[in-house]
CSV table of C-alpha atoms in Angstrom, one decimal:
chain,number,residue,atom,x,y,z
A,118,MET,CA,3.6,29.4,-40.9
A,119,THR,CA,5.9,26.5,-41.1
A,120,VAL,CA,5.0,22.8,-40.7
A,121,THR,CA,6.9,21.0,-38.3
A,122,THR,CA,8.2,17.3,-39.4
A,123,ALA,CA,8.6,14.3,-37.0
A,124,SER,CA,12.4,14.5,-37.9
A,125,GLU,CA,12.5,18.0,-36.9
A,126,VAL,CA,10.6,16.8,-33.5
A,127,VAL,CA,13.0,14.1,-33.2
A,128,ILE,CA,16.2,16.1,-33.4
A,129,GLU,CA,14.7,18.9,-30.9
A,130,ALA,CA,14.1,16.2,-28.3
A,131,SER,CA,17.6,14.7,-28.6
A,132,ARG,CA,18.9,18.4,-28.1
A,133,LEU,CA,16.7,19.0,-25.0
A,134,PHE,CA,16.8,15.6,-23.6
A,135,ASP,CA,19.0,12.3,-22.4
A,136,PHE,CA,17.1,9.3,-22.5
A,137,ILE,CA,17.1,6.0,-20.1
A,138,ARG,CA,15.1,3.1,-19.6
A,139,THR,CA,14.0,1.3,-16.2
A,140,PRO,CA,14.8,-2.3,-15.6
A,141,ALA,CA,11.3,-3.0,-16.8
A,142,GLY,CA,12.0,-1.2,-20.0
A,143,GLU,CA,9.9,1.8,-19.7
A,144,PRO,CA,11.6,4.9,-21.7
A,145,TYR,CA,12.2,8.1,-19.8
A,146,ALA,CA,13.6,11.5,-21.1
A,147,LEU,CA,16.1,13.4,-18.5
A,148,PRO,CA,16.3,17.5,-19.1
A,149,LYS,CA,20.0,18.2,-20.2
A,150,ASP,CA,19.7,21.8,-18.6
A,151,GLY,CA,18.1,23.1,-15.6
A,152,ASN,CA,17.6,22.4,-11.9
A,153,ARG,CA,15.6,19.2,-12.6
A,154,ARG,CA,17.9,16.9,-14.2
A,155,HIS,CA,17.0,14.2,-11.7
A,156,VAL,CA,13.3,14.5,-12.5
A,157,ALA,CA,12.5,12.3,-15.6
A,158,LEU,CA,9.6,12.6,-17.9
A,159,THR,CA,7.7,10.2,-19.5
A,160,LEU,CA,7.8,10.5,-23.4
A,161,ASP,CA,4.3,11.7,-23.7
A,162,GLN,CA,5.5,14.6,-20.9
A,163,ALA,CA,8.5,15.1,-23.1
A,164,ALA,CA,6.3,15.5,-26.3
A,165,THR,CA,4.2,18.0,-24.5
A,166,HIS,CA,7.2,20.2,-23.6
A,167,ILE,CA,8.5,19.9,-27.2
A,168,ALA,CA,5.1,21.0,-28.7
A,169,ALA,CA,5.3,24.0,-26.5
A,170,VAL,CA,8.8,24.9,-27.7
A,171,PHE,CA,7.7,24.9,-31.2
A,172,PHE,CA,4.8,26.9,-30.3
A,173,ARG,CA,7.0,29.6,-28.8
A,174,VAL,CA,9.8,29.5,-31.2
A,175,GLU,CA,8.8,28.5,-34.5
A,176,ASN,CA,6.1,31.1,-35.5
A,177,HIS,CA,3.6,29.4,-33.5
A,178,ASP,CA,3.6,26.3,-35.2
A,179,ILE,CA,1.7,23.4,-33.5
A,180,PRO,CA,3.0,19.7,-34.5
A,181,THR,CA,0.1,17.5,-35.5
A,182,GLN,CA,-0.7,14.8,-33.7
A,183,GLN,CA,0.2,12.3,-36.3
A,184,THR,CA,3.6,14.0,-36.6
A,185,MET,CA,4.0,13.6,-32.6
A,186,ALA,CA,2.8,9.8,-32.7
A,187,SER,CA,5.6,9.3,-35.3
A,188,ALA,CA,8.2,11.0,-33.4
A,189,LEU,CA,7.3,9.6,-30.4
A,190,ALA,CA,7.6,6.0,-32.1
A,191,VAL,CA,11.2,6.8,-33.2
A,192,LEU,CA,12.2,8.0,-29.9
A,193,SER,CA,11.0,4.9,-28.4
A,194,ALA,CA,13.0,2.8,-30.6
A,195,LEU,CA,16.3,4.8,-30.2
A,196,THR,CA,15.9,4.5,-26.2
A,197,VAL,CA,16.2,0.4,-26.8
A,198,ASP,CA,19.7,0.4,-25.9
A,199,ALA,CA,19.5,3.6,-23.4
A,200,GLU,CA,21.2,3.7,-20.2
A,201,ILE,CA,19.4,1.5,-17.6
A,202,ARG,CA,18.2,3.3,-14.5
A,203,ASP,CA,15.7,3.0,-11.8
A,204,VAL,CA,13.2,5.8,-11.6
A,205,ASP,CA,11.3,6.4,-8.2
A,206,LEU,CA,8.3,8.3,-7.3
A,207,ARG,CA,8.8,10.6,-4.1
A,208,LEU,CA,11.2,8.5,-2.1
A,209,ALA,CA,14.4,6.7,-3.4
A,210,ARG,CA,17.0,4.9,-1.7
A,211,ILE,CA,20.2,4.1,-3.1
A,212,ASP,CA,23.4,2.6,-1.1
A,213,ASN,CA,21.7,2.9,2.1
A,214,VAL,CA,20.9,6.6,1.6
A,215,SER,CA,17.3,7.7,1.0
A,216,TYR,CA,16.2,10.6,-1.0
A,217,LEU,CA,12.9,12.7,-0.8
A,218,ASP,CA,11.7,14.6,-4.0
A,219,LEU,CA,10.0,17.4,-2.7
A,220,GLY,CA,8.1,18.1,-5.8
A,221,THR,CA,8.9,21.9,-6.1
A,222,PRO,CA,9.7,23.5,-9.3
A,223,SER,CA,13.1,24.4,-8.3
A,224,GLY,CA,13.8,20.8,-7.6
A,225,GLU,CA,15.1,20.8,-4.1
A,226,TYR,CA,15.2,17.3,-2.4
A,227,VAL,CA,15.9,15.7,1.0
A,228,GLU,CA,19.1,13.6,1.6
A,229,ILE,CA,18.5,11.5,4.4
A,230,ARG,CA,21.3,9.5,6.2
A,231,PRO,CA,21.6,7.8,9.6
A,232,THR,CA,23.8,10.7,10.6
A,233,GLY,CA,21.1,13.5,9.5
A,234,TRP,CA,19.1,14.7,7.0
A,235,ALA,CA,19.7,18.3,4.7
A,236,VAL,CA,17.5,19.9,2.0
A,237,ARG,CA,19.7,19.8,-1.2
A,238,ASP,CA,19.7,22.1,-3.9
A,239,PRO,CA,20.4,20.3,-7.2
A,240,ARG,CA,22.3,22.8,-8.9
A,241,LYS,CA,24.8,22.3,-6.2
A,242,HIS,CA,24.2,18.9,-5.1
A,243,PRO,CA,23.3,16.9,-8.0
A,244,CYS,CA,20.7,14.3,-7.0
A,245,PRO,CA,21.8,10.8,-7.4
A,246,ALA,CA,18.4,9.5,-7.5
A,247,THR,CA,16.2,9.7,-10.4
A,248,PHE,CA,12.5,10.7,-9.8
A,249,VAL,CA,9.2,10.9,-11.6
A,250,ARG,CA,6.5,13.1,-11.0
A,251,THR,CA,2.9,12.7,-12.1
A,252,ALA,CA,-0.3,14.4,-12.2
A,253,THR,CA,-0.8,13.8,-8.5
A,254,THR,CA,2.7,14.7,-7.5
A,255,ASN,CA,2.2,18.0,-5.4
A,256,ALA,CA,5.0,20.1,-3.7
A,257,LEU,CA,5.8,19.3,-0.1
A,258,PRO,CA,7.0,22.4,2.0
A,259,VAL,CA,10.7,22.5,2.5
A,260,PRO,CA,11.2,21.0,6.2
A,261,VAL,CA,12.0,23.5,8.9
A,262,PRO,CA,12.3,21.9,12.6
A,263,ALA,CA,9.5,23.2,15.0
A,264,GLU,CA,9.3,23.2,18.7
A,265,ASP,CA,7.5,19.7,18.4
A,266,GLY,CA,6.3,18.6,15.0
A,267,ARG,CA,5.2,15.0,16.1
A,268,ALA,CA,3.0,16.4,18.8
A,269,ASP,CA,1.6,18.9,16.5
A,270,LEU,CA,0.5,16.4,14.0
A,271,ALA,CA,-0.9,14.2,17.2
A,272,ARG,CA,-2.9,17.2,18.3
A,273,LEU,CA,-4.5,17.7,14.9
A,274,LEU,CA,-5.4,13.9,14.9
A,275,ALA,CA,-7.1,14.4,18.4
A,276,LEU,CA,-4.9,11.8,19.9
A,277,SER,CA,-2.1,11.6,22.6
A,278,THR,CA,1.6,11.2,21.6
A,279,GLU,CA,1.1,8.3,23.9
A,280,ASP,CA,-1.6,6.7,22.2
A,281,ASN,CA,-0.8,3.2,20.5
A,282,ARG,CA,-2.7,4.5,17.5
A,283,PHE,CA,-0.6,7.3,16.8
A,284,ARG,CA,2.4,5.6,17.7
A,285,VAL,CA,1.6,3.0,15.2
A,286,ALA,CA,0.4,5.5,12.5
A,287,TRP,CA,3.6,7.5,13.2
A,288,ALA,CA,6.0,4.6,12.8
A,289,TRP,CA,4.2,3.6,9.7
A,290,LEU,CA,4.8,7.1,8.1
A,291,THR,CA,8.4,6.8,9.6
A,292,ALA,CA,9.1,3.3,8.0
A,293,GLN,CA,8.2,4.7,4.4
A,294,VAL,CA,12.2,5.7,4.7
A,295,LEU,CA,12.6,2.3,3.3
A,296,PRO,CA,10.9,2.6,-0.1
A,297,THR,CA,12.1,-0.5,-1.7
A,298,THR,CA,10.9,-2.8,1.2
A,299,ALA,CA,7.5,-4.2,1.8
A,300,ARG,CA,5.3,-1.8,3.7
A,301,PRO,CA,2.1,-3.0,4.9
A,302,MET,CA,-1.1,-0.7,4.4
A,303,LEU,CA,-2.6,1.4,6.9
A,304,TYR,CA,-6.6,0.9,7.3
A,305,LEU,CA,-8.6,3.4,9.8
A,306,LEU,CA,-11.8,1.8,10.8
A,307,GLY,CA,-14.7,3.5,12.5
A,308,SER,CA,-18.3,4.6,12.3
A,309,GLN,CA,-19.8,8.0,11.0
A,310,GLY,CA,-18.6,10.6,13.0
A,311,SER,CA,-15.2,9.2,14.3
A,312,GLY,CA,-13.2,11.5,12.2
A,313,LYS,CA,-11.6,8.4,10.3
A,314,THR,CA,-11.5,10.1,6.7
A,315,THR,CA,-10.1,13.5,8.2
A,316,ARG,CA,-7.6,11.5,10.4
A,317,GLY,CA,-6.6,9.6,7.2
A,318,LEU,CA,-6.3,12.8,5.0
A,319,LEU,CA,-3.9,14.3,7.8
A,320,LEU,CA,-1.7,11.4,7.8
A,321,ALA,CA,-1.7,10.8,3.9
A,322,ASN,CA,-0.7,14.4,3.5
A,323,VAL,CA,2.5,14.6,5.5
A,324,LEU,CA,4.1,12.9,2.6
A,325,GLU,CA,1.7,12.7,-0.3
A,326,PRO,CA,-0.2,16.2,-0.3
A,327,GLN,CA,-3.7,15.7,-1.5
A,328,ASP,CA,-7.1,17.7,-1.0
A,329,GLU,CA,-9.2,14.7,-0.8
A,330,LEU,CA,-8.5,10.8,-0.3
A,331,GLY,CA,-9.0,8.7,-3.4
A,332,ALA,CA,-12.2,6.8,-4.3
A,333,VAL,CA,-12.8,3.4,-3.6
A,334,LEU,CA,-10.8,0.9,-5.6
A,335,LYS,CA,-12.0,-0.1,-9.2
A,336,LYS,CA,-13.1,-3.8,-9.7
A,337,SER,CA,-10.0,-4.9,-12.0
A,338,GLU,CA,-6.4,-5.1,-11.7
A,339,ARG,CA,-5.9,-2.9,-15.0
A,340,GLU,CA,-8.1,-0.3,-13.9
A,341,ASN,CA,-6.3,0.1,-10.6
A,342,ASN,CA,-2.6,-0.1,-11.6
A,343,PRO,CA,-2.4,3.2,-13.3
A,344,VAL,CA,-3.9,4.9,-10.0
A,345,ALA,CA,-1.3,3.0,-7.8
A,346,LYS,CA,1.5,3.8,-10.5
A,347,ALA,CA,0.9,7.7,-10.0
A,348,SER,CA,0.5,7.5,-6.0
A,349,PHE,CA,3.4,7.0,-3.6
A,350,ILE,CA,0.5,6.3,-1.2
A,351,LEU,CA,-2.4,4.8,-2.5
A,352,THR,CA,-5.5,6.1,-0.8
A,353,ALA,CA,-9.1,5.3,-0.8
A,354,ASP,CA,-12.1,6.3,1.4
A,355,ASN,CA,-14.9,4.4,2.7
A,356,MET,CA,-14.2,1.1,1.7
A,357,THR,CA,-17.1,-1.4,1.7
A,358,LYS,CA,-16.3,-4.4,-0.3
A,359,MET,CA,-13.8,-5.9,-2.9
A,360,SER,CA,-13.7,-8.5,-5.3
A,361,GLU,CA,-11.4,-11.6,-4.7
A,362,ASP,CA,-9.2,-10.5,-7.8
A,363,VAL,CA,-8.4,-7.1,-6.0
A,364,SER,CA,-7.7,-8.5,-2.6
A,365,ASN,CA,-5.3,-10.6,-4.5
A,366,TRP,CA,-3.7,-7.4,-6.4
A,367,LEU,CA,-3.2,-5.6,-3.0
A,368,CYS,CA,-1.1,-8.4,-1.7
A,369,SER,CA,1.1,-8.1,-4.8
A,370,LEU,CA,1.2,-4.5,-4.8
A,371,VAL,CA,2.7,-4.6,-1.2
A,372,THR,CA,5.5,-7.1,-1.9
A,373,GLY,CA,5.7,-5.9,-5.5
A,374,LEU,CA,4.5,-6.9,-9.1
A,375,ARG,CA,5.6,-6.5,-12.6
A,376,VAL,CA,2.8,-5.2,-14.6
A,377,GLN,CA,2.6,-6.0,-18.4
A,378,GLU,CA,-0.6,-4.9,-20.5
A,379,ARG,CA,-1.5,-4.5,-23.9
A,380,LYS,CA,-0.9,-0.8,-24.9
A,381,LEU,CA,-4.1,1.0,-25.8
A,382,TYR,CA,-5.2,1.3,-29.4
A,383,THR,CA,-2.8,-1.4,-30.4
A,384,ASN,CA,-3.0,-5.2,-31.4
A,385,ALA,CA,0.2,-6.5,-30.1
A,386,GLU,CA,2.4,-3.8,-28.3
A,387,THR,CA,2.7,-4.0,-24.7
A,388,ILE,CA,3.7,-1.7,-21.7
A,389,ALA,CA,5.7,-3.0,-18.7
A,390,TYR,CA,6.4,-1.6,-15.4
A,391,SER,CA,7.1,-2.5,-11.8
A,392,LEU,CA,5.0,-1.3,-8.8
A,393,LYS,CA,5.6,-1.7,-5.1
A,394,ARG,CA,3.3,0.4,-3.0
A,395,THR,CA,1.8,1.0,0.2
A,396,GLY,CA,-1.6,2.7,1.0
A,397,LEU,CA,-3.9,4.2,3.3
A,398,PHE,CA,-7.6,3.3,3.4
A,399,THR,CA,-10.6,4.1,5.5
A,400,GLY,CA,-13.9,2.2,6.3
A,401,LYS,CA,-16.8,2.0,8.6
A,402,ILE,CA,-15.8,-1.9,8.7
A,403,LYS,CA,-13.2,-4.2,7.0
A,404,PRO,CA,-14.5,-4.6,3.6
A,405,ALA,CA,-16.2,-7.6,2.6
A,406,GLY,CA,-14.2,-9.8,0.0
A,407,LEU,CA,-11.1,-9.0,2.1
A,408,GLU,CA,-8.9,-12.3,2.3
A,409,SER,CA,-6.6,-13.2,5.2
A,410,ASP,CA,-3.3,-12.9,2.9
A,411,ALA,CA,-4.5,-9.1,2.2
A,412,GLU,CA,-5.6,-8.4,5.7
A,413,GLU,CA,-2.1,-9.6,6.9
A,414,ARG,CA,-0.9,-7.0,4.8
A,415,MET,CA,-2.7,-4.3,6.7
A,416,ILE,CA,-2.5,-2.7,10.1
A,417,PHE,CA,-5.9,-1.6,11.2
A,418,LEU,CA,-6.5,1.3,13.5
A,419,GLU,CA,-10.0,1.6,15.1
A,420,PHE,CA,-11.6,5.0,16.2
A,421,GLU,CA,-14.7,5.5,18.2
A,422,ARG,CA,-17.3,8.1,17.4
A,423,MET,CA,-16.1,11.6,18.5
A,424,THR,CA,-18.4,13.4,20.8
A,425,THR,CA,-16.1,16.4,22.1
A,426,GLY,CA,-13.2,18.6,20.5
A,427,ILE,CA,-14.8,18.4,17.2
A,428,ARG,CA,-13.3,21.1,14.6
A,429,ALA,CA,-14.5,21.8,11.0
A,430,ASP,CA,-12.3,20.0,8.3
A,431,ASP,CA,-11.3,23.0,6.5
A,432,ASP,CA,-10.0,24.6,9.8
A,433,LEU,CA,-7.9,21.4,10.5
A,434,LEU,CA,-6.4,21.1,6.9
A,435,ALA,CA,-5.7,24.7,7.2
A,436,GLU,CA,-3.8,24.6,10.5
A,437,PHE,CA,-2.0,21.2,9.3
A,438,ARG,CA,-0.6,23.4,6.2
A,439,THR,CA,0.7,25.9,8.2
A,440,LEU,CA,2.6,23.2,10.5
A,441,HIS,CA,3.3,21.0,7.5
A,442,SER,CA,7.0,21.8,7.5
A,443,GLY,CA,7.8,21.3,11.3
A,444,ILE,CA,5.6,18.2,11.1
A,445,LEU,CA,7.8,16.7,8.1
A,446,ALA,CA,10.9,17.6,9.8
A,447,ALA,CA,9.9,15.8,12.8
A,448,LEU,CA,9.3,12.8,10.6
A,449,LEU,CA,12.9,13.3,9.1
A,450,ASP,CA,14.3,13.4,12.5
A,451,ASP,CA,12.8,9.9,13.2
A,452,MET,CA,13.6,8.6,10.0
A,453,VAL,CA,17.4,9.4,10.9
A,454,ALA,CA,16.9,7.9,14.3
A,455,ALA,CA,15.4,4.8,12.7
A,456,LEU,CA,18.1,4.3,10.1
A,457,MET,CA,20.9,4.7,12.9
A,458,ARG,CA,19.6,1.8,15.0
A,459,LEU,CA,18.6,-0.4,12.2
A,460,PRO,CA,22.0,-2.1,12.0
A,461,LEU,CA,21.4,-3.1,15.8
A,462,VAL,CA,17.9,-4.8,15.3
A,463,ASP,CA,18.0,-8.1,14.9
A,464,ALA,CA,15.3,-10.4,12.9
A,465,ALA,CA,14.3,-12.1,16.0
A,466,ASP,CA,13.5,-8.5,17.7
A,467,VAL,CA,10.6,-8.4,15.4
A,468,ARG,CA,9.3,-11.4,16.7
A,469,ALA,CA,8.1,-13.3,13.8
A,470,TYR,CA,6.1,-10.3,12.2
A,471,ARG,CA,6.0,-11.4,8.5
A,472,PHE,CA,7.3,-8.0,7.1
A,473,VAL,CA,10.9,-8.0,9.1
A,474,ASN,CA,12.4,-5.1,7.4
A,475,PHE,CA,9.2,-2.9,8.2
A,476,GLY,CA,9.0,-4.0,11.5
A,477,LYS,CA,12.8,-3.4,12.0
A,478,VAL,CA,11.8,0.2,11.7
A,479,PHE,CA,9.2,0.0,14.7
A,480,VAL,CA,11.8,-1.8,16.9
A,481,ALA,CA,14.1,1.0,16.1
A,482,LEU,CA,11.8,3.6,17.1
A,483,ASP,CA,10.6,1.8,20.3
A,484,ARG,CA,14.2,2.0,21.2
A,485,HIS,CA,14.5,5.5,20.0
A,486,TYR,CA,11.8,6.6,22.6
A,487,GLY,CA,12.6,4.1,25.3
A,488,LEU,CA,9.9,2.3,25.2
A,489,ASP,CA,9.2,-1.3,26.5
A,490,PRO,CA,9.5,-3.8,23.4
A,491,ASP,CA,6.2,-5.4,24.7
A,492,ALA,CA,4.2,-2.4,24.7
A,493,GLY,CA,5.7,-0.4,21.6
A,494,HIS,CA,4.6,0.1,18.1
A,495,LEU,CA,5.4,-3.2,16.6
A,496,ALA,CA,3.8,-5.2,19.6
A,497,ALA,CA,0.7,-3.2,19.5
A,498,ALA,CA,0.3,-3.6,15.9
A,499,ILE,CA,0.7,-7.2,15.8
A,500,ALA,CA,-1.4,-7.9,18.7
A,501,ALA,CA,-4.2,-6.2,17.2
A,502,ALA,CA,-3.7,-7.5,13.8
A,503,THR,CA,-3.5,-11.1,15.3
A,504,ASP,CA,-6.7,-10.6,17.3
A,505,GLN,CA,-8.8,-9.2,14.3
A,506,GLN,CA,-7.8,-11.9,11.9
A,507,THR,CA,-9.2,-14.4,14.6
A,508,GLU,CA,-12.2,-12.6,15.0
A,509,ARG,CA,-12.9,-12.5,11.3
A,510,VAL,CA,-12.6,-16.5,11.4
A,511,HIS,CA,-15.1,-16.7,14.0
A,512,ASP,CA,-17.5,-14.1,12.4
A,513,ALA,CA,-17.3,-16.2,9.3
A,514,PRO,CA,-20.1,-19.0,9.2
A,515,ASP,CA,-18.5,-21.3,6.6
A,516,LEU,CA,-14.9,-21.1,8.3
A,517,VAL,CA,-16.4,-21.7,11.8
A,518,ALA,CA,-18.2,-24.9,10.1
A,519,VAL,CA,-15.0,-26.0,8.9
A,520,MET,CA,-13.4,-25.9,12.3
A,521,ARG,CA,-16.5,-27.9,13.9
A,522,VAL,CA,-16.1,-30.7,11.1
A,523,VAL,CA,-12.4,-31.0,12.5
A,524,ALA,CA,-13.4,-30.6,16.1
A,525,SER,CA,-16.2,-33.4,15.9
A,526,GLU,CA,-13.6,-35.6,14.4
A,527,GLY,CA,-11.5,-35.5,17.6
A,528,GLY,CA,-9.3,-32.7,16.2
A,529,LYS,CA,-8.2,-34.3,12.8
A,530,TRP,CA,-9.5,-34.6,9.6
A,531,GLU,CA,-8.5,-35.8,6.0
A,532,GLY,CA,-10.3,-36.1,2.7
A,533,SER,CA,-11.0,-34.0,-0.4
A,534,ALA,CA,-12.8,-30.5,-0.5
A,535,ALA,CA,-16.0,-32.2,-1.8
A,536,ALA,CA,-16.1,-34.3,0.9
A,537,LEU,CA,-15.3,-31.4,3.4
A,538,LEU,CA,-18.1,-29.3,1.8
A,539,ALA,CA,-20.5,-32.1,2.3
A,540,ALA,CA,-19.6,-32.5,5.9
A,541,MET,CA,-20.1,-28.7,6.4
A,542,GLY,CA,-23.4,-28.9,5.4
A,543,ARG,CA,-24.8,-29.7,8.8
A,544,TRP,CA,-23.6,-26.7,10.3
A,545,ALA,CA,-25.0,-24.2,7.4
A,546,PRO,CA,-27.2,-21.6,8.3
A,547,GLU,CA,-30.5,-21.6,6.9
A,548,ASP,CA,-30.2,-18.6,4.8
A,549,ALA,CA,-26.6,-20.0,3.5
A,550,GLY,CA,-26.1,-19.0,-0.5
A,551,ARG,CA,-29.0,-16.5,-0.6
A,552,GLN,CA,-28.3,-13.1,-1.9
A,553,SER,CA,-28.8,-11.7,1.3
A,554,GLY,CA,-27.7,-14.3,3.6
A,555,PRO,CA,-24.1,-15.1,4.6
A,556,TRP,CA,-21.6,-16.0,2.3
A,557,TRP,CA,-21.1,-20.0,1.8
A,558,PRO,CA,-19.1,-21.8,-0.7
A,559,SER,CA,-21.1,-23.3,-3.6
A,560,SER,CA,-18.7,-25.7,-4.9
A,561,ALA,CA,-15.5,-27.5,-3.8
A,562,ALA,CA,-13.4,-25.4,-5.8
A,563,GLN,CA,-14.7,-22.3,-4.6
A,564,LEU,CA,-14.2,-24.1,-0.7
A,565,GLY,CA,-10.6,-24.8,-1.5
A,566,THR,CA,-9.7,-21.2,-2.6
A,567,ARG,CA,-11.4,-19.9,0.4
A,568,LEU,CA,-9.1,-22.1,2.6
A,569,ARG,CA,-6.2,-21.4,1.0
A,570,ASN,CA,-7.1,-17.5,1.3
A,571,GLN,CA,-7.9,-17.9,4.9
A,572,GLN,CA,-5.2,-20.5,5.8
A,573,HIS,CA,-3.0,-17.9,7.9
A,574,ALA,CA,-6.2,-16.5,9.8
A,575,LEU,CA,-7.5,-20.0,10.4
A,576,SER,CA,-4.3,-21.0,12.1
A,577,LEU,CA,-4.2,-18.1,14.4
A,578,ALA,CA,-7.7,-19.4,15.1
A,579,GLY,CA,-6.2,-22.9,16.2
A,580,LEU,CA,-6.9,-24.9,12.8
A,581,ARG,CA,-3.9,-25.9,10.6
A,582,ILE,CA,-4.6,-26.6,7.2
A,583,GLU,CA,-2.4,-28.5,4.6
A,584,PHE,CA,-2.9,-29.2,1.1
A,585,VAL,CA,-1.4,-32.5,0.0
A,586,LYS,CA,-1.3,-34.1,-3.8
A,587,SER,CA,-0.4,-37.8,-3.8
A,588,ASN,CA,-0.9,-40.6,-6.5
A,589,GLY,CA,-2.6,-37.7,-8.6
A,590,ARG,CA,-5.3,-37.0,-6.1
A,591,ARG,CA,-5.6,-33.9,-4.0
A,592,ARG,CA,-6.5,-33.9,-0.1
A,593,ILE,CA,-7.0,-31.4,2.8
A,594,GLU,CA,-5.4,-32.6,5.8
A,595,ALA,CA,-6.7,-30.4,8.8
A,596,SER,CA,-5.8,-30.5,12.4
A,597,MET,CA,-6.2,-28.7,16.0
A,598,SER,CA,-5.4,-29.3,19.6
A,599,PRO,CA,-7.6,-31.4,22.1
A,600,ALA,CA,-8.0,-27.5,23.7
A,601,ASP,CA,-8.9,-25.7,20.4
A,602,ALA,CA,-11.3,-28.6,19.4
A,603,ARG,CA,-13.2,-28.6,22.8
A,604,ALA,CA,-13.4,-24.6,22.7
A,605,VAL,CA,-15.0,-25.0,19.0
A,606,LEU,CA,-17.5,-27.4,20.3
A,607,ALA,CA,-18.2,-25.7,23.5
A,608,PRO,CA,-21.9,-25.0,23.9
A,609,GLU,CA,-23.0,-21.5,24.4
A,610,THR,CA,-26.8,-21.9,24.2
A,611,ARG,CA,-29.6,-24.5,24.4
A,612,ALA,CA,-29.7,-24.8,20.7
A,613,ASP,CA,-26.0,-25.2,20.4
A,614,ILE,CA,-26.4,-28.3,22.8
A,615,GLU,CA,-29.6,-29.7,20.7
A,616,ILE,CA,-27.3,-29.6,17.6
A,617,ILE,CA,-24.3,-31.1,19.1
A,618,ASN,CA,-26.5,-34.0,20.3
A,619,LEU,CA,-28.1,-34.8,17.3
A,620,GLY,CA,-24.7,-34.6,15.5
A,621,GLY,CA,-25.1,-31.5,13.6
A,622,LYS,CA,-27.7,-29.5,11.9
A,623,LYS,CA,-30.8,-31.8,10.6
C-alpha cells in the first residue's frame, strides 16, 4: 500500500478544484468538472472529497489526519491571492437578478427576473452565482406551476388567503427574493394547541426544507454564529427567554455582521466571515430579555388555540411534500410580480417603516393583488408591531416608573441616570429585584442600558428619551406631551389615587 504525502494531496486538489476567497477572506474550492461548478466547497469538504479519491484510486490508501492537515494549511496559503467572489447560501442576487439554489445533486437552480422565472440546467446555462451548501441544505423540489399553490399553503396552515396573518407570512417569504437586504424575522405566538410549531415548520419548509424547527438559541454569540451560518432561515422553537447579548446579536444578524473568531485549537489564527440572515421563531409569549431594538426587527403573528380542523402533523407534512413544487412555483410567481413592481414603489409608500427595501416588497405585493395600501400586508405588519411594542412598555414596571417620573414633573425631566433611578423608587413594586419578582434595574448603569435598548418602544408609548453629554457629564433628557403625561398618571383604582395623592409610593 502506498503512503500518500501532503504534496500529493495538494497536487490532486489543484487538479480537481479552482480556489476562490470571499470578501471576508474565507477560502473555497470550486470543482473544475461536473454540473456543480457553481457550488463551492469549504476546504474541509474538499479534503473529504480528495480523501475519497485516494481511497478509490490509490489502492485503498487513506491519507493520515496529519497529512491532510498539512495539505490544508498549504492550500489555504495558496488561496491568499485567489479570485475574490461572493459565496451565498440558497439565494443570491447579482445585477438585479436573483438565483435560487435547489440544492439538488444535479445542480439545478432557478433564475428569477422581473420578467419571469425559469429552472436552469447548469451544464447548458452556467450559473453566475456561487453557492455553498451545508449539512442542513436539503434539496427543494423542482417548481411546477399548480392550480393555486398559494391557496394550498394557506389551507395547510388552516388560514384563509384573506387572513392578514397569511398575507404577512406569504409576503415575508416573497421578500426573501432580496437576500442581500435586511429581512426582519417572523415570530409565531400562541398558546399550547395553537399550531404555531407546525405552521412555523410548514412556512420554513417552503424555502428551507427541514424535519423539525431548530432548538432554542444558545446563550452566546459564538455558539449561535455557526448555526446561523449554516441556515438560510434560522429557526428556533418554543423560545421563552434570551440574554441581552443574544438580543443584540439578533439585531446585528438582520442588518449584517462580520464575525471574527479565534480558530479552534490555535492560539493566534482567526477565522472571519460575514452573516446576514432572517429567522423564524415560535413561542407562547415574546421571550423575556427581548429588547425593543430586536423586537423592532421581528414581525409577530399571533394564533389562538385550535378547536376544530385539527390534523396530525405527519399528515400535514406528507401533504405539504406532495404540494411543495406547486407552492414553490406560486411563490416564484409572486417574487417575479414583486420585482416587476419594485421600481414603481417609492420610499414614501413604505410609510416610515424602518426596513425600506423589505417593506417595498410588501407594497409591491399589495399592488399586485389590488389591496388597499392601508389594509394590506405592510400596513397590517406595522400596526401589529407598533401595538405590541407599546404594550410591552406598559407591561414593564420599570419603564412605567420612568414614564410616571417624567409625567409627575409636568412632562419634562432632566438629570443623571442615578437621579432617575432614585426618583423611580417610589413607583417600585414591593417584590422588585427579587428572583421571582418583576425585573428592576439594580444600578444607574443598568437603567441607562435599559433605556437605550427600549428607546424606540418608549417613543411609541409617548416618551422621548435623549442622552446628552456636556462638560464631561452625562445626563438624560426625557419629555412627553401633556396628553401623554395625563394618560400615564390617570388613576384607575383607589390604590392609584392614594399613591398619586401621597406623591408616590411610601
